[in-house]
Amino acid sequence: MSSIVDKGKQIVEEILEVYPKKAKKDRTKHFEIADEELVNCGTCSIKSNMKSRPGVMTARGCAYAGSKGVVWGPIKDMVHISHGPIGCGQYSWGTRRNYANGILGIDNFTAMQITSNFQEKDIVFGGDKKLEVICREIKEMFPLAKGISVQSECPVGLIGDDIGAVAKKMTEELGIPVIPVRCEGFRGVSQSLGHHIANDAIRDFLMGRRELKECGPYDVSIIGDYNIGGDAWASRILLEEMGLRVIAQWSGDGTINELGIAHKSKLNLIHCHRSMNYMCTTMEQEYGIPWMEYNFFGPTKTMESLRAIAARFDETIQEKCEQVIAQYMPQMEAVIRKYRPRLEGKKVMLLIGGLRARHTIGAYEDLGMEIVATGYEFAHKDDYEKTFPDVKEGTILYDDPTAYELEELAQRLNIDLMGAGVKEKYVYHKMGIPFRQMHSWDYSGPYHGFDGFKIFARDMDMTINSPVWSLLPSRQTAEVPV
Amino acid sequence: MSERPNIVDHNQLFRQDKYVRQREEKRAFEAPCSPEEVTDTLEYTKTKEYKDKNFARTAVVVNPAKACQPLGAVMAALGFEKTLPFIHGSQGCTAYFRSHLARHFKEPVPAVSTSMTEDAAVFGGMRNLIDGIENCIALYQPEMIAVCTTCMAEVIGDDLSAFLANARQEGVLPEDMPVPFANTPSFSGSHITGYDAMLRSVLETLYNKSGRTAQPGHELKLNVLLGFDGYTGNFAEMRRMLGMFGATYTILGDHSSNFDSGATGEYSYYYGGTPLEDVPKAADAAGTLAIQQYSLRKTLGYMKQTWGQQVSSISTPLGIRATDRLLEEISRLSGREIPEALKQERARIVDAMMDSHAYLHGKRVAMAGDPDMLIGLIGFCLELGMEPVHIVCSNGDRKFEKEAELLLKSSPYGAEATVHSGQDLWHMRSLLFQDPVDLAIGSSHLKFAAKEAEIPLLRVGFPIFDRHHLHRYPIIGYQGALNLLTQFVNTILDVMEEQAPDHSFDLVR
């Protein structure tokens, strides 16, 4: 075993020392150091998708966050009711930057907070009657809404409301789909179960329900892209330029119709495997639609993915694919020529929710940066198995790490950049560690595709090389890059 | 070759032809509404007919301007030294509170959860609470743990008092560690009542633990409470004013240092707050001054009843007259004269208001926010000759309505105003279309309605997610009045210049 692996193990061991016995035993299982064997074969023993320890600062959210916040919320022509008390809808209102075209409140309802605002009496007497009234009022207030989803918050499940029955009744009465989603926050251990529950509801109520008039040989769907900062648009453009026809976006800037026609695709392309793999496997089982994962972060992975996608089609597409790559390559080279010298050798640590803890590794490497530690808030075993082949020996992988663990690791690994969420961001500012918010691209983006990589590179440079960091007392001697 | 990469981000990128084409072509798969339908519906939603329907709805709430109780409880907990907010319930809530506060203050927000899941829903969350206490003490070494609940714990009826007793019995929770707790379900009240509930519990817990008996008036010190205050700058301003009086005081619940700490290269979980030992001593104070009322009802009630405190409470002191009242109250409670320097300051700010009044006079205003903030804003607008027209308070009650209406009646500039408590920002949207105004004042959430109504939004209140550092500048006191005035008048001047034809693009304003 190499010394770098040993060193990583020792660091982790030291950090976990502070925990009480039970918590320490549990947390130990959520770390693994990539060694040669793991990188080559990708198997791992890291524990994931298990309950967080109480009393620690986990970065995780809940099933509601996974369903309404991630999967359903971006579907733009539906009204999504945050069904229950006020808080959940308020905190998830417009914060994920799921861009969508349309007029807010008229034919686009993404950045809105529509809630049943449960009061004590609703807890005591149940909220089903109120939900009926809400659905009717939504039809009145938002006549162009193509459907309604009911996103359950904790109390709804606990008091035993039958939102399924209400939804059925209102679907008939209003003539638009009203879809119950039982994504109460206490279900499961993280957002992840919320994704699954959301997917199940899409399967049961929307998938395969619409017709596509003319099908073509090059029809594909984008699955698991939430159009954060316009990511899905920057991805779609490449697919279209290589001659494919994207018939559906699930779910960023998506519509009910797109959810209903995706089963007509010749190939499903999935970006966020964690949040929507259930849909791809379901469409494969029910309609025989093949699917593949792709990664549009950074030119290397984007090129690889474009070619892999093209390889599933004929020579026309493959030729066009090469043309697209050739067309963008000079721009990518210019970006790398400019930024790589400024970023070479910089050490990066990541904690992100779903795909990005592994998907962005290639983009950092394109800029000469090195991932020294990475992991997920709510990944499953398969995510880690896919991650190991993408990291280097000695990289520390963690599952559901606590704020304390990350802070200790960041300091001991002497990192140059931390990429995590808004809850973590300002901690690292205090520590003087450059930080990028990698959930919502720190209000920048898109980061997907060739157009996105330019912004990614610029953002990483401005973050790491800002002269602001040199103002800290401990860094005053640091050289200010120009 | 020094070719410069052309980097455009989301603001510009998607205006490029290729993306405009993409947008158009995507419609083939969207089964969208026709452009005519969209235009017609948009116009319809601006009509009186729509407004009437909007105001007739009884169940659905659209874009409310309020958050839930535990968010306020977390803020209250962070007002005390080395205190860890501990939220009993499912863990997603805690992630939301931490994000929400971090987005407003641009600061870290330490808080832990008991991470209750399905099994806790069935068996109760006692084990989670006890294990959670053991873990958080080991990791974060708090001197006080402030426990509040989420909906989940409240619906299943977890008994915090009993659970905490068991935690002490098991030896997990040290005998001498204070653990105030508050029941803060999201399905009653709002962030301001949650703030109140936690603050009250902290005062009561620390007071009871001390074994002291209140001797109100025994000390010359004042107690000062700022309530659910999103402005860290207000704390500094309050200290400055009290310092000018030469008054001694204790701020009960000072979250300003936790939400405005420095970057030194090291991170600490705790950056100050009211020292725990100051709380029981506060029971002996000469008097208590609160600059919010609606967010401190239970707390002030407790201080009156149990401590026998002489309590004076006013709403957020914005503008000259409200600051006059604040200083009079400080003077009365402390027995000290209003310092000359503050009188001079008043004169300078009044002068500034005179200089700028012409651009503000007669401006019709819509506003939304928390009750105390709205009372302050109404007062400030009235004294500038601005006319409050639509006042929406999602977490206001009958008492607030009456107080606001009384205040509005005191000035001819309030004649057109209507107060809508319990309503939301979708109601506000209808109001803005049916009875247009010149300006909106409120939190970032009001930006959607303001944009549609094509009026500038003056960001005041909580949360402010989309502008930086406003919360670092005080809005209370004379100095705060100057800050608000500066923000208001210069926003109006910016808008004027954007709209000015070349001949009216004046150099001097």
JSON list of N, CA, C and O in Angstrom, two decimals, chain B residues 453-499:
[
{"chain": "B", "resi": 453, "resn": "ALA", "atom": "N", "xyz": [-44.82, 45.38, -12.27]},
{"chain": "B", "resi": 453, "resn": "ALA", "atom": "CA", "xyz": [-45.47, 46.69, -12.18]},
{"chain": "B", "resi": 453, "resn": "ALA", "atom": "C", "xyz": [-44.54, 47.80, -12.68]},
{"chain": "B", "resi": 453, "resn": "ALA", "atom": "O", "xyz": [-44.93, 48.97, -12.70]},
{"chain": "B", "resi": 454, "resn": "GLU", "atom": "N", "xyz": [-43.32, 47.41, -13.06]},
{"chain": "B", "resi": 454, "resn": "GLU", "atom": "CA", "xyz": [-42.33, 48.36, -13.58]},
{"chain": "B", "resi": 454, "resn": "GLU", "atom": "C", "xyz": [-42.05, 49.49, -12.61]},
{"chain": "B", "resi": 454, "resn": "GLU", "atom": "O", "xyz": [-42.03, 50.66, -12.99]},
{"chain": "B", "resi": 455, "resn": "ILE", "atom": "N", "xyz": [-41.87, 49.11, -11.36]},
{"chain": "B", "resi": 455, "resn": "ILE", "atom": "CA", "xyz": [-41.49, 50.12, -10.35]},
{"chain": "B", "resi": 455, "resn": "ILE", "atom": "C", "xyz": [-40.24, 49.62, -9.62]},
{"chain": "B", "resi": 455, "resn": "ILE", "atom": "O", "xyz": [-40.01, 48.41, -9.53]},
{"chain": "B", "resi": 456, "resn": "PRO", "atom": "N", "xyz": [-39.42, 50.54, -9.12]},
{"chain": "B", "resi": 456, "resn": "PRO", "atom": "CA", "xyz": [-38.23, 50.09, -8.41]},
{"chain": "B", "resi": 456, "resn": "PRO", "atom": "C", "xyz": [-38.59, 49.50, -7.05]},
{"chain": "B", "resi": 456, "resn": "PRO", "atom": "O", "xyz": [-39.57, 49.91, -6.43]},
{"chain": "B", "resi": 457, "resn": "LEU", "atom": "N", "xyz": [-37.79, 48.52, -6.64]},
{"chain": "B", "resi": 457, "resn": "LEU", "atom": "CA", "xyz": [-37.96, 47.94, -5.31]},
{"chain": "B", "resi": 457, "resn": "LEU", "atom": "C", "xyz": [-36.87, 48.47, -4.40]},
{"chain": "B", "resi": 457, "resn": "LEU", "atom": "O", "xyz": [-35.68, 48.34, -4.71]},
{"chain": "B", "resi": 458, "resn": "LEU", "atom": "N", "xyz": [-37.29, 49.09, -3.32]},
{"chain": "B", "resi": 458, "resn": "LEU", "atom": "CA", "xyz": [-36.34, 49.51, -2.31]},
{"chain": "B", "resi": 458, "resn": "LEU", "atom": "C", "xyz": [-36.27, 48.38, -1.30]},
{"chain": "B", "resi": 458, "resn": "LEU", "atom": "O", "xyz": [-37.25, 48.08, -0.64]},
{"chain": "B", "resi": 459, "resn": "ARG", "atom": "N", "xyz": [-35.11, 47.74, -1.26]},
{"chain": "B", "resi": 459, "resn": "ARG", "atom": "CA", "xyz": [-35.02, 46.53, -0.44]},
{"chain": "B", "resi": 459, "resn": "ARG", "atom": "C", "xyz": [-34.82, 46.86, 1.03]},
{"chain": "B", "resi": 459, "resn": "ARG", "atom": "O", "xyz": [-33.77, 47.34, 1.43]},
{"chain": "B", "resi": 460, "resn": "VAL", "atom": "N", "xyz": [-35.86, 46.59, 1.80]},
{"chain": "B", "resi": 460, "resn": "VAL", "atom": "CA", "xyz": [-35.81, 46.79, 3.25]},
{"chain": "B", "resi": 460, "resn": "VAL", "atom": "C", "xyz": [-36.48, 45.59, 3.89]},
{"chain": "B", "resi": 460, "resn": "VAL", "atom": "O", "xyz": [-37.56, 45.20, 3.45]},
{"chain": "B", "resi": 461, "resn": "GLY", "atom": "N", "xyz": [-35.86, 45.01, 4.90]},
{"chain": "B", "resi": 461, "resn": "GLY", "atom": "CA", "xyz": [-36.50, 43.92, 5.64]},
{"chain": "B", "resi": 461, "resn": "GLY", "atom": "C", "xyz": [-35.74, 42.62, 5.51]},
{"chain": "B", "resi": 461, "resn": "GLY", "atom": "O", "xyz": [-34.53, 42.60, 5.30]},
{"chain": "B", "resi": 462, "resn": "PHE", "atom": "N", "xyz": [-36.49, 41.53, 5.58]},
{"chain": "B", "resi": 462, "resn": "PHE", "atom": "CA", "xyz": [-35.89, 40.19, 5.57]},
{"chain": "B", "resi": 462, "resn": "PHE", "atom": "C", "xyz": [-36.79, 39.28, 4.75]},
{"chain": "B", "resi": 462, "resn": "PHE", "atom": "O", "xyz": [-38.00, 39.32, 4.94]},
{"chain": "B", "resi": 463, "resn": "PRO", "atom": "N", "xyz": [-36.24, 38.43, 3.90]},
{"chain": "B", "resi": 463, "resn": "PRO", "atom": "CA", "xyz": [-34.83, 38.32, 3.56]},
{"chain": "B", "resi": 463, "resn": "PRO", "atom": "C", "xyz": [-34.44, 39.20, 2.38]},
{"chain": "B", "resi": 463, "resn": "PRO", "atom": "O", "xyz": [-35.25, 39.44, 1.49]},
{"chain": "B", "resi": 464, "resn": "ILE", "atom": "N", "xyz": [-33.19, 39.65, 2.39]},
{"chain": "B", "resi": 464, "resn": "ILE", "atom": "CA", "xyz": [-32.63, 40.32, 1.23]},
{"chain": "B", "resi": 464, "resn": "ILE", "atom": "C", "xyz": [-31.56, 39.39, 0.67]},
{"chain": "B", "resi": 464, "resn": "ILE", "atom": "O", "xyz": [-30.47, 39.28, 1.22]},
{"chain": "B", "resi": 465, "resn": "PHE", "atom": "N", "xyz": [-31.93, 38.69, -0.39]},
{"chain": "B", "resi": 465, "resn": "PHE", "atom": "CA", "xyz": [-31.05, 37.68, -0.96]},
{"chain": "B", "resi": 465, "resn": "PHE", "atom": "C", "xyz": [-30.22, 38.22, -2.12]},
{"chain": "B", "resi": 465, "resn": "PHE", "atom": "O", "xyz": [-29.20, 37.66, -2.48]},
{"chain": "B", "resi": 466, "resn": "ASP", "atom": "N", "xyz": [-30.72, 39.27, -2.76]},
{"chain": "B", "resi": 466, "resn": "ASP", "atom": "CA", "xyz": [-30.18, 39.64, -4.06]},
{"chain": "B", "resi": 466, "resn": "ASP", "atom": "C", "xyz": [-29.43, 40.95, -4.07]},
{"chain": "B", "resi": 466, "resn": "ASP", "atom": "O", "xyz": [-29.15, 41.50, -5.13]},
{"chain": "B", "resi": 467, "resn": "ARG", "atom": "N", "xyz": [-29.14, 41.50, -2.92]},
{"chain": "B", "resi": 467, "resn": "ARG", "atom": "CA", "xyz": [-28.27, 42.66, -2.83]},
{"chain": "B", "resi": 467, "resn": "ARG", "atom": "C", "xyz": [-27.30, 42.40, -1.69]},
{"chain": "B", "resi": 467, "resn": "ARG", "atom": "O", "xyz": [-27.65, 41.71, -0.74]},
{"chain": "B", "resi": 468, "resn": "HIS", "atom": "N", "xyz": [-26.12, 42.96, -1.82]},
{"chain": "B", "resi": 468, "resn": "HIS", "atom": "CA", "xyz": [-25.11, 42.69, -0.81]},
{"chain": "B", "resi": 468, "resn": "HIS", "atom": "C", "xyz": [-25.02, 43.82, 0.22]},
{"chain": "B", "resi": 468, "resn": "HIS", "atom": "O", "xyz": [-25.14, 44.99, -0.14]},
{"chain": "B", "resi": 469, "resn": "HIS", "atom": "N", "xyz": [-24.83, 43.43, 1.47]},
{"chain": "B", "resi": 469, "resn": "HIS", "atom": "CA", "xyz": [-24.38, 44.32, 2.55]},
{"chain": "B", "resi": 469, "resn": "HIS", "atom": "C", "xyz": [-25.41, 45.32, 3.05]},
{"chain": "B", "resi": 469, "resn": "HIS", "atom": "O", "xyz": [-25.08, 46.11, 3.92]},
{"chain": "B", "resi": 470, "resn": "LEU", "atom": "N", "xyz": [-26.61, 45.31, 2.52]},
{"chain": "B", "resi": 470, "resn": "LEU", "atom": "CA", "xyz": [-27.59, 46.28, 3.03]},
{"chain": "B", "resi": 470, "resn": "LEU", "atom": "C", "xyz": [-27.78, 46.08, 4.53]},
{"chain": "B", "resi": 470, "resn": "LEU", "atom": "O", "xyz": [-27.93, 47.04, 5.27]},
{"chain": "B", "resi": 471, "resn": "HIS", "atom": "N", "xyz": [-27.74, 44.81, 4.96]},
{"chain": "B", "resi": 471, "resn": "HIS", "atom": "CA", "xyz": [-27.99, 44.53, 6.38]},
{"chain": "B", "resi": 471, "resn": "HIS", "atom": "C", "xyz": [-26.87, 45.01, 7.29]},
{"chain": "B", "resi": 471, "resn": "HIS", "atom": "O", "xyz": [-27.01, 45.03, 8.49]},
{"chain": "B", "resi": 472, "resn": "ARG", "atom": "N", "xyz": [-25.74, 45.35, 6.71]},
{"chain": "B", "resi": 472, "resn": "ARG", "atom": "CA", "xyz": [-24.63, 45.81, 7.54]},
{"chain": "B", "resi": 472, "resn": "ARG", "atom": "C", "xyz": [-24.81, 47.27, 7.93]},
{"chain": "B", "resi": 472, "resn": "ARG", "atom": "O", "xyz": [-24.13, 47.77, 8.81]},
{"chain": "B", "resi": 473, "resn": "TYR", "atom": "N", "xyz": [-25.69, 47.98, 7.22]},
{"chain": "B", "resi": 473, "resn": "TYR", "atom": "CA", "xyz": [-25.93, 49.38, 7.52]},
{"chain": "B", "resi": 473, "resn": "TYR", "atom": "C", "xyz": [-27.18, 49.53, 8.36]},
{"chain": "B", "resi": 473, "resn": "TYR", "atom": "O", "xyz": [-28.21, 48.95, 8.04]},
{"chain": "B", "resi": 474, "resn": "PRO", "atom": "N", "xyz": [-27.12, 50.30, 9.44]},
{"chain": "B", "resi": 474, "resn": "PRO", "atom": "CA", "xyz": [-28.30, 50.43, 10.28]},
{"chain": "B", "resi": 474, "resn": "PRO", "atom": "C", "xyz": [-29.43, 51.16, 9.55]},
{"chain": "B", "resi": 474, "resn": "PRO", "atom": "O", "xyz": [-29.17, 52.01, 8.69]},
{"chain": "B", "resi": 475, "resn": "ILE", "atom": "N", "xyz": [-30.65, 50.78, 9.88]},
{"chain": "B", "resi": 475, "resn": "ILE", "atom": "CA", "xyz": [-31.79, 51.55, 9.38]},
{"chain": "B", "resi": 475, "resn": "ILE", "atom": "C", "xyz": [-32.52, 52.23, 10.53]},
{"chain": "B", "resi": 475, "resn": "ILE", "atom": "O", "xyz": [-33.41, 53.03, 10.30]},
{"chain": "B", "resi": 476, "resn": "ILE", "atom": "N", "xyz": [-32.14, 51.90, 11.77]},
{"chain": "B", "resi": 476, "resn": "ILE", "atom": "CA", "xyz": [-32.79, 52.54, 12.93]},
{"chain": "B", "resi": 476, "resn": "ILE", "atom": "C", "xyz": [-32.01, 53.79, 13.33]},
{"chain": "B", "resi": 476, "resn": "ILE", "atom": "O", "xyz": [-30.85, 53.95, 12.98]},
{"chain": "B", "resi": 477, "resn": "GLY", "atom": "N", "xyz": [-32.68, 54.63, 14.11]},
{"chain": "B", "resi": 477, "resn": "GLY", "atom": "CA", "xyz": [-32.01, 55.84, 14.61]},
{"chain": "B", "resi": 477, "resn": "GLY", "atom": "C", "xyz": [-31.88, 56.88, 13.52]},
{"chain": "B", "resi": 477, "resn": "GLY", "atom": "O", "xyz": [-32.28, 56.67, 12.37]},
{"chain": "B", "resi": 478, "resn": "TYR", "atom": "N", "xyz": [-31.31, 58.03, 13.89]},
{"chain": "B", "resi": 478, "resn": "TYR", "atom": "CA", "xyz": [-31.15, 59.11, 12.90]},
{"chain": "B", "resi": 478, "resn": "TYR", "atom": "C", "xyz": [-30.22, 58.66, 11.79]},
{"chain": "B", "resi": 478, "resn": "TYR", "atom": "O", "xyz": [-30.45, 58.93, 10.61]},
{"chain": "B", "resi": 479, "resn": "GLN", "atom": "N", "xyz": [-29.14, 57.99, 12.18]},
{"chain": "B", "resi": 479, "resn": "GLN", "atom": "CA", "xyz": [-28.18, 57.54, 11.18]},
{"chain": "B", "resi": 479, "resn": "GLN", "atom": "C", "xyz": [-28.84, 56.56, 10.21]},
{"chain": "B", "resi": 479, "resn": "GLN", "atom": "O", "xyz": [-28.61, 56.59, 9.01]},
{"chain": "B", "resi": 480, "resn": "GLY", "atom": "N", "xyz": [-29.69, 55.68, 10.77]},
{"chain": "B", "resi": 480, "resn": "GLY", "atom": "CA", "xyz": [-30.42, 54.72, 9.93]},
{"chain": "B", "resi": 480, "resn": "GLY", "atom": "C", "xyz": [-31.36, 55.44, 8.97]},
{"chain": "B", "resi": 480, "resn": "GLY", "atom": "O", "xyz": [-31.52, 55.04, 7.81]},
{"chain": "B", "resi": 481, "resn": "ALA", "atom": "N", "xyz": [-31.99, 56.51, 9.48]},
{"chain": "B", "resi": 481, "resn": "ALA", "atom": "CA", "xyz": [-32.89, 57.30, 8.62]},
{"chain": "B", "resi": 481, "resn": "ALA", "atom": "C", "xyz": [-32.11, 57.85, 7.43]},
{"chain": "B", "resi": 481, "resn": "ALA", "atom": "O", "xyz": [-32.59, 57.86, 6.30]},
{"chain": "B", "resi": 482, "resn": "LEU", "atom": "N", "xyz": [-30.88, 58.29, 7.69]},
{"chain": "B", "resi": 482, "resn": "LEU", "atom": "CA", "xyz": [-30.04, 58.82, 6.60]},
{"chain": "B", "resi": 482, "resn": "LEU", "atom": "C", "xyz": [-29.72, 57.71, 5.60]},
{"chain": "B", "resi": 482, "resn": "LEU", "atom": "O", "xyz": [-29.74, 57.92, 4.39]},
{"chain": "B", "resi": 483, "resn": "ASN", "atom": "N", "xyz": [-29.42, 56.52, 6.12]},
{"chain": "B", "resi": 483, "resn": "ASN", "atom": "CA", "xyz": [-29.13, 55.40, 5.22]},
{"chain": "B", "resi": 483, "resn": "ASN", "atom": "C", "xyz": [-30.32, 55.06, 4.33]},
{"chain": "B", "resi": 483, "resn": "ASN", "atom": "O", "xyz": [-30.18, 54.86, 3.13]},
{"chain": "B", "resi": 484, "resn": "LEU", "atom": "N", "xyz": [-31.50, 54.99, 4.94]},
{"chain": "B", "resi": 484, "resn": "LEU", "atom": "CA", "xyz": [-32.71, 54.70, 4.15]},
{"chain": "B", "resi": 484, "resn": "LEU", "atom": "C", "xyz": [-32.96, 55.81, 3.14]},
{"chain": "B", "resi": 484, "resn": "LEU", "atom": "O", "xyz": [-33.26, 55.56, 1.97]},
{"chain": "B", "resi": 485, "resn": "LEU", "atom": "N", "xyz": [-32.82, 57.03, 3.62]},
{"chain": "B", "resi": 485, "resn": "LEU", "atom": "CA", "xyz": [-33.05, 58.18, 2.75]},
{"chain": "B", "resi": 485, "resn": "LEU", "atom": "C", "xyz": [-32.12, 58.13, 1.53]},
{"chain": "B", "resi": 485, "resn": "LEU", "atom": "O", "xyz": [-32.55, 58.32, 0.39]},
{"chain": "B", "resi": 486, "resn": "THR", "atom": "N", "xyz": [-30.87, 57.84, 1.80]},
{"chain": "B", "resi": 486, "resn": "THR", "atom": "CA", "xyz": [-29.87, 57.77, 0.73]},
{"chain": "B", "resi": 486, "resn": "THR", "atom": "C", "xyz": [-30.25, 56.71, -0.29]},
{"chain": "B", "resi": 486, "resn": "THR", "atom": "O", "xyz": [-30.23, 56.94, -1.50]},
{"chain": "B", "resi": 487, "resn": "GLN", "atom": "N", "xyz": [-30.63, 55.54, 0.25]},
{"chain": "B", "resi": 487, "resn": "GLN", "atom": "CA", "xyz": [-31.01, 54.43, -0.63]},
{"chain": "B", "resi": 487, "resn": "GLN", "atom": "C", "xyz": [-32.24, 54.81, -1.45]},
{"chain": "B", "resi": 487, "resn": "GLN", "atom": "O", "xyz": [-32.28, 54.59, -2.67]},
{"chain": "B", "resi": 488, "resn": "PHE", "atom": "N", "xyz": [-33.23, 55.39, -0.79]},
{"chain": "B", "resi": 488, "resn": "PHE", "atom": "CA", "xyz": [-34.49, 55.71, -1.47]},
{"chain": "B", "resi": 488, "resn": "PHE", "atom": "C", "xyz": [-34.27, 56.77, -2.56]},
{"chain": "B", "resi": 488, "resn": "PHE", "atom": "O", "xyz": [-34.64, 56.60, -3.72]},
{"chain": "B", "resi": 489, "resn": "VAL", "atom": "N", "xyz": [-33.68, 57.89, -2.16]},
{"chain": "B", "resi": 489, "resn": "VAL", "atom": "CA", "xyz": [-33.62, 59.01, -3.09]},
{"chain": "B", "resi": 489, "resn": "VAL", "atom": "C", "xyz": [-32.72, 58.68, -4.27]},
{"chain": "B", "resi": 489, "resn": "VAL", "atom": "O", "xyz": [-33.02, 59.02, -5.42]},
{"chain": "B", "resi": 490, "resn": "ASN", "atom": "N", "xyz": [-31.63, 57.98, -4.03]},
{"chain": "B", "resi": 490, "resn": "ASN", "atom": "CA", "xyz": [-30.72, 57.69, -5.14]},
{"chain": "B", "resi": 490, "resn": "ASN", "atom": "C", "xyz": [-31.29, 56.63, -6.08]},
{"chain": "B", "resi": 490, "resn": "ASN", "atom": "O", "xyz": [-31.00, 56.65, -7.28]},
{"chain": "B", "resi": 491, "resn": "THR", "atom": "N", "xyz": [-32.09, 55.72, -5.54]},
{"chain": "B", "resi": 491, "resn": "THR", "atom": "CA", "xyz": [-32.77, 54.78, -6.43]},
{"chain": "B", "resi": 491, "resn": "THR", "atom": "C", "xyz": [-33.71, 55.54, -7.35]},
{"chain": "B", "resi": 491, "resn": "THR", "atom": "O", "xyz": [-33.78, 55.28, -8.56]},
{"chain": "B", "resi": 492, "resn": "ILE", "atom": "N", "xyz": [-34.43, 56.49, -6.77]},
{"chain": "B", "resi": 492, "resn": "ILE", "atom": "CA", "xyz": [-35.37, 57.27, -7.58]},
{"chain": "B", "resi": 492, "resn": "ILE", "atom": "C", "xyz": [-34.62, 58.07, -8.64]},
{"chain": "B", "resi": 492, "resn": "ILE", "atom": "O", "xyz": [-35.04, 58.15, -9.80]},
{"chain": "B", "resi": 493, "resn": "LEU", "atom": "N", "xyz": [-33.50, 58.64, -8.25]},
{"chain": "B", "resi": 493, "resn": "LEU", "atom": "CA", "xyz": [-32.70, 59.41, -9.22]},
{"chain": "B", "resi": 493, "resn": "LEU", "atom": "C", "xyz": [-32.17, 58.50, -10.33]},
{"chain": "B", "resi": 493, "resn": "LEU", "atom": "O", "xyz": [-32.16, 58.88, -11.50]},
{"chain": "B", "resi": 494, "resn": "ASP", "atom": "N", "xyz": [-31.73, 57.28, -9.95]},
{"chain": "B", "resi": 494, "resn": "ASP", "atom": "CA", "xyz": [-31.27, 56.33, -10.97]},
{"chain": "B", "resi": 494, "resn": "ASP", "atom": "C", "xyz": [-32.38, 56.07, -11.99]},
{"chain": "B", "resi": 494, "resn": "ASP", "atom": "O", "xyz": [-32.15, 56.07, -13.20]},
{"chain": "B", "resi": 495, "resn": "VAL", "atom": "N", "xyz": [-33.57, 55.81, -11.49]},
{"chain": "B", "resi": 495, "resn": "VAL", "atom": "CA", "xyz": [-34.69, 55.51, -12.37]},
{"chain": "B", "resi": 495, "resn": "VAL", "atom": "C", "xyz": [-35.01, 56.71, -13.26]},
{"chain": "B", "resi": 495, "resn": "VAL", "atom": "O", "xyz": [-35.23, 56.57, -14.46]},
{"chain": "B", "resi": 496, "resn": "MET", "atom": "N", "xyz": [-35.00, 57.89, -12.64]},
{"chain": "B", "resi": 496, "resn": "MET", "atom": "CA", "xyz": [-35.28, 59.11, -13.42]},
{"chain": "B", "resi": 496, "resn": "MET", "atom": "C", "xyz": [-34.31, 59.25, -14.58]},
{"chain": "B", "resi": 496, "resn": "MET", "atom": "O", "xyz": [-34.69, 59.58, -15.70]},
{"chain": "B", "resi": 497, "resn": "GLU", "atom": "N", "xyz": [-33.05, 58.99, -14.30]},
{"chain": "B", "resi": 497, "resn": "GLU", "atom": "CA", "xyz": [-32.03, 59.18, -15.34]},
{"chain": "B", "resi": 497, "resn": "GLU", "atom": "C", "xyz": [-32.12, 58.10, -16.42]},
{"chain": "B", "resi": 497, "resn": "GLU", "atom": "O", "xyz": [-31.89, 58.38, -17.59]},
{"chain": "B", "resi": 498, "resn": "GLU", "atom": "N", "xyz": [-32.49, 56.90, -15.99]},
{"chain": "B", "resi": 498, "resn": "GLU", "atom": "CA", "xyz": [-32.68, 55.85, -16.99]},
{"chain": "B", "resi": 498, "resn": "GLU", "atom": "C", "xyz": [-33.79, 56.25, -17.96]},
{"chain": "B", "resi": 498, "resn": "GLU", "atom": "O", "xyz": [-33.75, 55.94, -19.14]},
{"chain": "B", "resi": 499, "resn": "GLN", "atom": "N", "xyz": [-34.79, 56.93, -17.43]},
{"chain": "B", "resi": 499, "resn": "GLN", "atom": "CA", "xyz": [-35.95, 57.26, -18.25]},
{"chain": "B", "resi": 499, "resn": "GLN", "atom": "C", "xyz": [-35.85, 58.63, -18.90]},
{"chain": "B", "resi": 499, "resn": "GLN", "atom": "O", "xyz": [-36.68, 59.00, -19.73]}
]
